């Protein structure tokens, strides 16, 4: 991937991963591979999406920095800066995300095909159908949040769009060299995904 920005030594890069749709998953990773936030978002229509996307991009970065500055244990850490926006999906809804970066030249837009991250995280059996892929993504997301998050294990049902953004973001963080783990997804000897109890 081509770099758009020079990394400043006083900054830590962030990756925002988006599973595109009006029901949209979003997850945020830092360059140490830590997942900082994830959510399932809902936009009523493309007009609302166009209005909220620039605010979302700005607020997720500023929220992370505000929390860091208000916590004495992290007050001296590097400022976190959104460097990558990874998007799975296309069509008309993609325009809102692309146009929101028009004045943000330091953020590199990366298009990720679902087949790309699934080939790297899912088994061939898990990729046989959309239903199986989504089930596997929810389990992988649980594992990622448990292993790489600071928010504790995910409780309750993991919404599919949020789970897919976590899984795709996990793949992208490893692709960028931020996460080094072999294999990427921990599995039992029978191939099933290990999830927190």
PDB file of N, CA and C in Angstrom, residues 14-94:
ATOM      1  N   UNK A  14      -3.497   5.122  13.787  1.00  0.00           N
ATOM      2  CA  UNK A  14      -4.753   4.414  14.013  1.00  0.00           C
ATOM      3  C   UNK A  14      -5.307   3.907  12.691  1.00  0.00           C
ATOM      4  N   UNK A  15      -6.026   2.805  12.779  1.00  0.00           N
ATOM      5  CA  UNK A  15      -6.741   2.206  11.654  1.00  0.00           C
ATOM      6  C   UNK A  15      -8.219   2.156  12.016  1.00  0.00           C
ATOM      7  N   UNK A  16      -9.068   2.732  11.173  1.00  0.00           N
ATOM      8  CA  UNK A  16     -10.514   2.626  11.325  1.00  0.00           C
ATOM      9  C   UNK A  16     -11.002   1.661  10.256  1.00  0.00           C
ATOM     10  N   UNK A  17     -11.625   0.554  10.683  1.00  0.00           N
ATOM     11  CA  UNK A  17     -12.133  -0.463   9.762  1.00  0.00           C
ATOM     12  C   UNK A  17     -13.649  -0.376   9.710  1.00  0.00           C
ATOM     13  N   UNK A  18     -14.190  -0.319   8.489  1.00  0.00           N
ATOM     14  CA  UNK A  18     -15.619  -0.139   8.287  1.00  0.00           C
ATOM     15  C   UNK A  18     -16.174  -1.275   7.438  1.00  0.00           C
ATOM     16  N   UNK A  19     -17.217  -1.932   7.954  1.00  0.00           N
ATOM     17  CA  UNK A  19     -18.007  -2.873   7.168  1.00  0.00           C
ATOM     18  C   UNK A  19     -19.188  -2.061   6.653  1.00  0.00           C
ATOM     19  N   UNK A  20     -19.147  -1.694   5.380  1.00  0.00           N
ATOM     20  CA  UNK A  20     -20.024  -0.692   4.791  1.00  0.00           C
ATOM     21  C   UNK A  20     -21.482  -1.119   4.728  1.00  0.00           C
ATOM     22  N   UNK A  21     -22.360  -0.174   4.999  1.00  0.00           N
ATOM     23  CA  UNK A  21     -23.792  -0.361   4.875  1.00  0.00           C
ATOM     24  C   UNK A  21     -24.516   0.711   5.653  1.00  0.00           C
ATOM     25  N   UNK A  22     -25.855   0.741   5.536  1.00  0.00           N
ATOM     26  CA  UNK A  22     -26.621   1.639   6.402  1.00  0.00           C
ATOM     27  C   UNK A  22     -26.566   1.109   7.820  1.00  0.00           C
ATOM     28  N   UNK A  23     -26.573  -0.221   7.951  1.00  0.00           N
ATOM     29  CA  UNK A  23     -26.169  -0.859   9.213  1.00  0.00           C
ATOM     30  C   UNK A  23     -24.707  -1.164   9.009  1.00  0.00           C
ATOM     31  N   UNK A  24     -23.881  -0.555   9.804  1.00  0.00           N
ATOM     32  CA  UNK A  24     -22.460  -0.490   9.514  1.00  0.00           C
ATOM     33  C   UNK A  24     -21.675  -0.901  10.751  1.00  0.00           C
ATOM     34  N   UNK A  25     -20.636  -1.692  10.550  1.00  0.00           N
ATOM     35  CA  UNK A  25     -19.738  -2.024  11.643  1.00  0.00           C
ATOM     36  C   UNK A  25     -18.510  -1.143  11.571  1.00  0.00           C
ATOM     37  N   UNK A  26     -18.004  -0.731  12.733  1.00  0.00           N
ATOM     38  CA  UNK A  26     -16.804   0.099  12.784  1.00  0.00           C
ATOM     39  C   UNK A  26     -15.922  -0.384  13.928  1.00  0.00           C
ATOM     40  N   UNK A  27     -14.620  -0.436  13.673  1.00  0.00           N
ATOM     41  CA  UNK A  27     -13.671  -0.807  14.726  1.00  0.00           C
ATOM     42  C   UNK A  27     -12.405   0.023  14.547  1.00  0.00           C
ATOM     43  N   UNK A  28     -11.739   0.284  15.682  1.00  0.00           N
ATOM     44  CA  UNK A  28     -10.565   1.150  15.693  1.00  0.00           C
ATOM     45  C   UNK A  28      -9.397   0.424  16.352  1.00  0.00           C
ATOM     46  N   UNK A  29      -8.262   0.381  15.647  1.00  0.00           N
ATOM     47  CA  UNK A  29      -7.038  -0.264  16.136  1.00  0.00           C
ATOM     48  C   UNK A  29      -5.923   0.750  16.204  1.00  0.00           C
ATOM     49  N   UNK A  30      -4.985   0.552  17.160  1.00  0.00           N
ATOM     50  CA  UNK A  30      -3.779   1.384  17.163  1.00  0.00           C
ATOM     51  C   UNK A  30      -2.617   0.571  16.606  1.00  0.00           C
ATOM     52  N   UNK A  31      -1.488   1.230  16.407  1.00  0.00           N
ATOM     53  CA  UNK A  31      -0.356   0.580  15.735  1.00  0.00           C
ATOM     54  C   UNK A  31       0.353  -0.456  16.599  1.00  0.00           C
ATOM     55  N   UNK A  32      -0.096  -0.643  17.841  1.00  0.00           N
ATOM     56  CA  UNK A  32       0.430  -1.750  18.638  1.00  0.00           C
ATOM     57  C   UNK A  32      -0.452  -2.991  18.463  1.00  0.00           C
ATOM     58  N   UNK A  33      -1.517  -2.849  17.651  1.00  0.00           N
ATOM     59  CA  UNK A  33      -2.425  -3.962  17.408  1.00  0.00           C
ATOM     60  C   UNK A  33      -3.590  -4.028  18.373  1.00  0.00           C
ATOM     61  N   UNK A  34      -3.684  -3.061  19.249  1.00  0.00           N
ATOM     62  CA  UNK A  34      -4.749  -3.050  20.255  1.00  0.00           C
ATOM     63  C   UNK A  34      -6.055  -2.536  19.639  1.00  0.00           C
ATOM     64  N   UNK A  35      -7.152  -3.241  19.897  1.00  0.00           N
ATOM     65  CA  UNK A  35      -8.456  -2.745  19.471  1.00  0.00           C
ATOM     66  C   UNK A  35      -8.960  -1.796  20.557  1.00  0.00           C
ATOM     67  N   UNK A  36      -9.262  -0.574  20.154  1.00  0.00           N
ATOM     68  CA  UNK A  36      -9.622   0.482  21.094  1.00  0.00           C
ATOM     69  C   UNK A  36     -11.133   0.667  21.221  1.00  0.00           C
ATOM     70  N   UNK A  37     -11.846   0.338  20.153  1.00  0.00           N
ATOM     71  CA  UNK A  37     -13.291   0.594  20.125  1.00  0.00           C
ATOM     72  C   UNK A  37     -13.913  -0.181  18.974  1.00  0.00           C
ATOM     73  N   UNK A  38     -15.154  -0.581  19.155  1.00  0.00           N
ATOM     74  CA  UNK A  38     -15.927  -1.177  18.055  1.00  0.00           C
ATOM     75  C   UNK A  38     -17.402  -0.939  18.324  1.00  0.00           C
ATOM     76  N   UNK A  39     -18.154  -0.796  17.254  1.00  0.00           N
ATOM     77  CA  UNK A  39     -19.587  -0.505  17.389  1.00  0.00           C
ATOM     78  C   UNK A  39     -20.341  -0.966  16.154  1.00  0.00           C
ATOM     79  N   UNK A  40     -21.621  -1.165  16.349  1.00  0.00           N
ATOM     80  CA  UNK A  40     -22.545  -1.334  15.233  1.00  0.00           C
ATOM     81  C   UNK A  40     -23.262   0.010  15.112  1.00  0.00           C
ATOM     82  N   UNK A  41     -23.210   0.605  13.939  1.00  0.00           N
ATOM     83  CA  UNK A  41     -23.832   1.900  13.696  1.00  0.00           C
ATOM     84  C   UNK A  41     -25.041   1.710  12.790  1.00  0.00           C
ATOM     85  N   UNK A  42     -25.992   2.623  12.882  1.00  0.00           N
ATOM     86  CA  UNK A  42     -27.167   2.551  12.011  1.00  0.00           C
ATOM     87  C   UNK A  42     -27.461   3.927  11.458  1.00  0.00           C
ATOM     88  N   UNK A  43     -27.533   4.009  10.136  1.00  0.00           N
ATOM     89  CA  UNK A  43     -27.901   5.238   9.448  1.00  0.00           C
ATOM     90  C   UNK A  43     -29.264   5.005   8.799  1.00  0.00           C
ATOM     91  N   UNK A  44     -30.179   5.965   8.913  1.00  0.00           N
ATOM     92  CA  UNK A  44     -31.525   5.778   8.375  1.00  0.00           C
ATOM     93  C   UNK A  44     -31.538   5.796   6.854  1.00  0.00           C
ATOM     94  N   UNK A  45     -30.671   6.603   6.258  1.00  0.00           N
ATOM     95  CA  UNK A  45     -30.604   6.673   4.793  1.00  0.00           C
ATOM     96  C   UNK A  45     -29.250   7.242   4.387  1.00  0.00           C
ATOM     97  N   UNK A  46     -29.014   7.325   3.087  1.00  0.00           N
ATOM     98  CA  UNK A  46     -27.707   7.785   2.611  1.00  0.00           C
ATOM     99  C   UNK A  46     -27.459   9.256   2.958  1.00  0.00           C
ATOM    100  N   UNK A  47     -28.518  10.037   3.090  1.00  0.00           N
ATOM    101  CA  UNK A  47     -28.358  11.443   3.474  1.00  0.00           C
ATOM    102  C   UNK A  47     -27.779  11.553   4.889  1.00  0.00           C
ATOM    103  N   UNK A  48     -28.327  10.768   5.818  1.00  0.00           N
ATOM    104  CA  UNK A  48     -27.797  10.775   7.188  1.00  0.00           C
ATOM    105  C   UNK A  48     -26.358  10.255   7.209  1.00  0.00           C
ATOM    106  N   UNK A  49     -26.097   9.227   6.417  1.00  0.00           N
ATOM    107  CA  UNK A  49     -24.737   8.680   6.325  1.00  0.00           C
ATOM    108  C   UNK A  49     -23.765   9.771   5.872  1.00  0.00           C
ATOM    109  N   UNK A  50     -24.136  10.521   4.833  1.00  0.00           N
ATOM    110  CA  UNK A  50     -23.271  11.597   4.324  1.00  0.00           C
ATOM    111  C   UNK A  50     -23.019  12.671   5.373  1.00  0.00           C
ATOM    112  N   UNK A  51     -24.004  12.954   6.210  1.00  0.00           N
ATOM    113  CA  UNK A  51     -23.848  13.968   7.258  1.00  0.00           C
ATOM    114  C   UNK A  51     -22.976  13.472   8.406  1.00  0.00           C
ATOM    115  N   UNK A  52     -23.153  12.207   8.796  1.00  0.00           N
ATOM    116  CA  UNK A  52     -22.498  11.710  10.014  1.00  0.00           C
ATOM    117  C   UNK A  52     -21.094  11.162   9.816  1.00  0.00           C
ATOM    118  N   UNK A  53     -20.763  10.713   8.608  1.00  0.00           N
ATOM    119  CA  UNK A  53     -19.452  10.090   8.395  1.00  0.00           C
ATOM    120  C   UNK A  53     -18.286  11.014   8.751  1.00  0.00           C
ATOM    121  N   UNK A  54     -18.257  12.270   8.275  1.00  0.00           N
ATOM    122  CA  UNK A  54     -17.121  13.129   8.657  1.00  0.00           C
ATOM    123  C   UNK A  54     -17.039  13.332  10.173  1.00  0.00           C
ATOM    124  N   UNK A  55     -18.188  13.447  10.830  1.00  0.00           N
ATOM    125  CA  UNK A  55     -18.216  13.615  12.286  1.00  0.00           C
ATOM    126  C   UNK A  55     -17.697  12.365  12.981  1.00  0.00           C
ATOM    127  N   UNK A  56     -18.070  11.215  12.461  1.00  0.00           N
ATOM    128  CA  UNK A  56     -17.631   9.947  13.043  1.00  0.00           C
ATOM    129  C   UNK A  56     -16.108   9.825  12.957  1.00  0.00           C
ATOM    130  N   UNK A  57     -15.567  10.117  11.801  1.00  0.00           N
ATOM    131  CA  UNK A  57     -14.115  10.016  11.622  1.00  0.00           C
ATOM    132  C   UNK A  57     -13.401  10.943  12.611  1.00  0.00           C
ATOM    133  N   UNK A  58     -13.847  12.186  12.696  1.00  0.00           N
ATOM    134  CA  UNK A  58     -13.213  13.148  13.608  1.00  0.00           C
ATOM    135  C   UNK A  58     -13.411  12.766  15.073  1.00  0.00           C
ATOM    136  N   UNK A  59     -14.632  12.351  15.424  1.00  0.00           N
ATOM    137  CA  UNK A  59     -14.925  12.098  16.843  1.00  0.00           C
ATOM    138  C   UNK A  59     -14.211  10.848  17.357  1.00  0.00           C
ATOM    139  N   UNK A  60     -14.075   9.803  16.547  1.00  0.00           N
ATOM    140  CA  UNK A  60     -13.407   8.601  17.045  1.00  0.00           C
ATOM    141  C   UNK A  60     -11.951   8.900  17.370  1.00  0.00           C
ATOM    142  N   UNK A  61     -11.290   9.668  16.537  1.00  0.00           N
ATOM    143  CA  UNK A  61      -9.893  10.035  16.808  1.00  0.00           C
ATOM    144  C   UNK A  61      -9.814  10.938  18.036  1.00  0.00           C
ATOM    145  N   UNK A  62     -10.656  11.958  18.111  1.00  0.00           N
ATOM    146  CA  UNK A  62     -10.576  12.885  19.240  1.00  0.00           C
ATOM    147  C   UNK A  62     -11.006  12.236  20.553  1.00  0.00           C
ATOM    148  N   UNK A  63     -11.997  11.331  20.514  1.00  0.00           N
ATOM    149  CA  UNK A  63     -12.416  10.628  21.731  1.00  0.00           C
ATOM    150  C   UNK A  63     -11.270   9.818  22.337  1.00  0.00           C
ATOM    151  N   UNK A  64     -10.533   9.119  21.495  1.00  0.00           N
ATOM    152  CA  UNK A  64      -9.408   8.304  21.972  1.00  0.00           C
ATOM    153  C   UNK A  64      -8.344   9.196  22.600  1.00  0.00           C
ATOM    154  N   UNK A  65      -8.041  10.329  21.964  1.00  0.00           N
ATOM    155  CA  UNK A  65      -7.037  11.245  22.502  1.00  0.00           C
ATOM    156  C   UNK A  65      -7.509  11.920  23.777  1.00  0.00           C
ATOM    157  N   UNK A  66      -8.788  12.252  23.862  1.00  0.00           N
ATOM    158  CA  UNK A  66      -9.334  12.870  25.081  1.00  0.00           C
ATOM    159  C   UNK A  66      -9.257  11.916  26.264  1.00  0.00           C
ATOM    160  N   UNK A  67      -9.621  10.660  26.031  1.00  0.00           N
ATOM    161  CA  UNK A  67      -9.547   9.651  27.102  1.00  0.00           C
ATOM    162  C   UNK A  67      -8.113   9.482  27.568  1.00  0.00           C
ATOM    163  N   UNK A  68      -7.203   9.470  26.617  1.00  0.00           N
ATOM    164  CA  UNK A  68      -5.793   9.284  26.935  1.00  0.00           C
ATOM    165  C   UNK A  68      -5.262  10.467  27.757  1.00  0.00           C
ATOM    166  N   UNK A  69      -5.643  11.682  27.366  1.00  0.00           N
ATOM    167  CA  UNK A  69      -5.164  12.875  28.067  1.00  0.00           C
ATOM    168  C   UNK A  69      -5.735  12.989  29.471  1.00  0.00           C
ATOM    169  N   UNK A  70      -6.945  12.474  29.681  1.00  0.00           N
ATOM    170  CA  UNK A  70      -7.576  12.586  31.000  1.00  0.00           C
ATOM    171  C   UNK A  70      -7.144  11.476  31.965  1.00  0.00           C
ATOM    172  N   UNK A  71      -6.468  10.458  31.452  1.00  0.00           N
ATOM    173  CA  UNK A  71      -5.999   9.347  32.276  1.00  0.00           C
ATOM    174  C   UNK A  71      -4.526   9.580  32.617  1.00  0.00           C
ATOM    175  N   UNK A  72      -4.199   9.789  33.902  1.00  0.00           N
ATOM    176  CA  UNK A  72      -2.806  10.061  34.279  1.00  0.00           C
ATOM    177  C   UNK A  72      -1.821   8.983  33.830  1.00  0.00           C
ATOM    178  N   UNK A  73      -2.273   7.743  33.728  1.00  0.00           N
ATOM    179  CA  UNK A  73      -1.356   6.664  33.342  1.00  0.00           C
ATOM    180  C   UNK A  73      -0.998   6.714  31.860  1.00  0.00           C
ATOM    181  N   UNK A  74      -1.792   7.428  31.040  1.00  0.00           N
ATOM    182  CA  UNK A  74      -1.504   7.508  29.605  1.00  0.00           C
ATOM    183  C   UNK A  74      -1.283   8.933  29.123  1.00  0.00           C
ATOM    184  N   UNK A  75      -1.257   9.891  30.033  1.00  0.00           N
ATOM    185  CA  UNK A  75      -1.166  11.312  29.666  1.00  0.00           C
ATOM    186  C   UNK A  75       0.094  11.649  28.865  1.00  0.00           C
ATOM    187  N   UNK A  76       1.168  10.914  29.066  1.00  0.00           N
ATOM    188  CA  UNK A  76       2.416  11.216  28.356  1.00  0.00           C
ATOM    189  C   UNK A  76       2.617  10.366  27.104  1.00  0.00           C
ATOM    190  N   UNK A  77       1.618   9.597  26.727  1.00  0.00           N
ATOM    191  CA  UNK A  77       1.740   8.768  25.530  1.00  0.00           C
ATOM    192  C   UNK A  77       1.628   9.617  24.270  1.00  0.00           C
ATOM    193  N   UNK A  78       2.003   9.025  23.158  1.00  0.00           N
ATOM    194  CA  UNK A  78       1.945   9.715  21.875  1.00  0.00           C
ATOM    195  C   UNK A  78       0.500  10.016  21.477  1.00  0.00           C
ATOM    196  N   UNK A  79       0.332  11.115  20.767  1.00  0.00           N
ATOM    197  CA  UNK A  79      -0.984  11.463  20.223  1.00  0.00           C
ATOM    198  C   UNK A  79      -1.344  10.432  19.154  1.00  0.00           C
ATOM    199  N   UNK A  80      -2.577  10.009  19.164  1.00  0.00           N
ATOM    200  CA  UNK A  80      -3.037   9.012  18.198  1.00  0.00           C
ATOM    201  C   UNK A  80      -3.689   9.711  17.014  1.00  0.00           C
ATOM    202  N   UNK A  81      -3.281   9.288  15.815  1.00  0.00           N
ATOM    203  CA  UNK A  81      -3.706   9.941  14.590  1.00  0.00           C
ATOM    204  C   UNK A  81      -4.242   8.899  13.615  1.00  0.00           C
ATOM    205  N   UNK A  82      -5.437   9.142  13.088  1.00  0.00           N
ATOM    206  CA  UNK A  82      -6.017   8.223  12.114  1.00  0.00           C
ATOM    207  C   UNK A  82      -5.208   8.284  10.824  1.00  0.00           C
ATOM    208  N   UNK A  83      -4.622   7.157  10.454  1.00  0.00           N
ATOM    209  CA  UNK A  83      -3.777   7.080   9.265  1.00  0.00           C
ATOM    210  C   UNK A  83      -4.388   6.225   8.172  1.00  0.00           C
ATOM    211  N   UNK A  84      -5.226   5.259   8.564  1.00  0.00           N
ATOM    212  CA  UNK A  84      -5.821   4.337   7.592  1.00  0.00           C
ATOM    213  C   UNK A  84      -7.319   4.220   7.822  1.00  0.00           C
ATOM    214  N   UNK A  85      -8.058   4.246   6.733  1.00  0.00           N
ATOM    215  CA  UNK A  85      -9.483   3.953   6.732  1.00  0.00           C
ATOM    216  C   UNK A  85      -9.663   2.768   5.790  1.00  0.00           C
ATOM    217  N   UNK A  86      -9.963   1.603   6.364  1.00  0.00           N
ATOM    218  CA  UNK A  86     -10.140   0.384   5.578  1.00  0.00           C
ATOM    219  C   UNK A  86     -11.633   0.112   5.446  1.00  0.00           C
ATOM    220  N   UNK A  87     -12.089  -0.082   4.213  1.00  0.00           N
ATOM    221  CA  UNK A  87     -13.516  -0.262   3.958  1.00  0.00           C
ATOM    222  C   UNK A  87     -13.762  -1.528   3.168  1.00  0.00           C
ATOM    223  N   UNK A  88     -14.713  -2.309   3.677  1.00  0.00           N
ATOM    224  CA  UNK A  88     -15.215  -3.456   2.933  1.00  0.00           C
ATOM    225  C   UNK A  88     -16.586  -3.068   2.409  1.00  0.00           C
ATOM    226  N   UNK A  89     -16.744  -3.127   1.110  1.00  0.00           N
ATOM    227  CA  UNK A  89     -18.023  -2.793   0.497  1.00  0.00           C
ATOM    228  C   UNK A  89     -17.833  -1.718  -0.559  1.00  0.00           C
ATOM    229  N   UNK A  90     -18.898  -1.473  -1.301  1.00  0.00           N
ATOM    230  CA  UNK A  90     -18.817  -0.487  -2.384  1.00  0.00           C
ATOM    231  C   UNK A  90     -20.175   0.111  -2.659  1.00  0.00           C
ATOM    232  N   UNK A  91     -20.325   0.618  -3.867  1.00  0.00           N
ATOM    233  CA  UNK A  91     -21.592   1.209  -4.272  1.00  0.00           C
ATOM    234  C   UNK A  91     -21.729   2.646  -3.821  1.00  0.00           C
ATOM    235  N   UNK A  92     -22.968   3.131  -3.826  1.00  0.00           N
ATOM    236  CA  UNK A  92     -23.254   4.538  -3.519  1.00  0.00           C
ATOM    237  C   UNK A  92     -22.817   4.935  -2.118  1.00  0.00           C
ATOM    238  N   UNK A  93     -22.915   4.020  -1.150  1.00  0.00           N
ATOM    239  CA  UNK A  93     -22.580   4.369   0.229  1.00  0.00           C
ATOM    240  C   UNK A  93     -21.085   4.646   0.413  1.00  0.00           C
ATOM    241  N   UNK A  94     -20.286   4.090  -0.460  1.00  0.00           N
ATOM    242  CA  UNK A  94     -18.840   4.305  -0.386  1.00  0.00           C
ATOM    243  C   UNK A  94     -18.487   5.774  -0.626  1.00  0.00           C
TER     244      UNK A  94
END
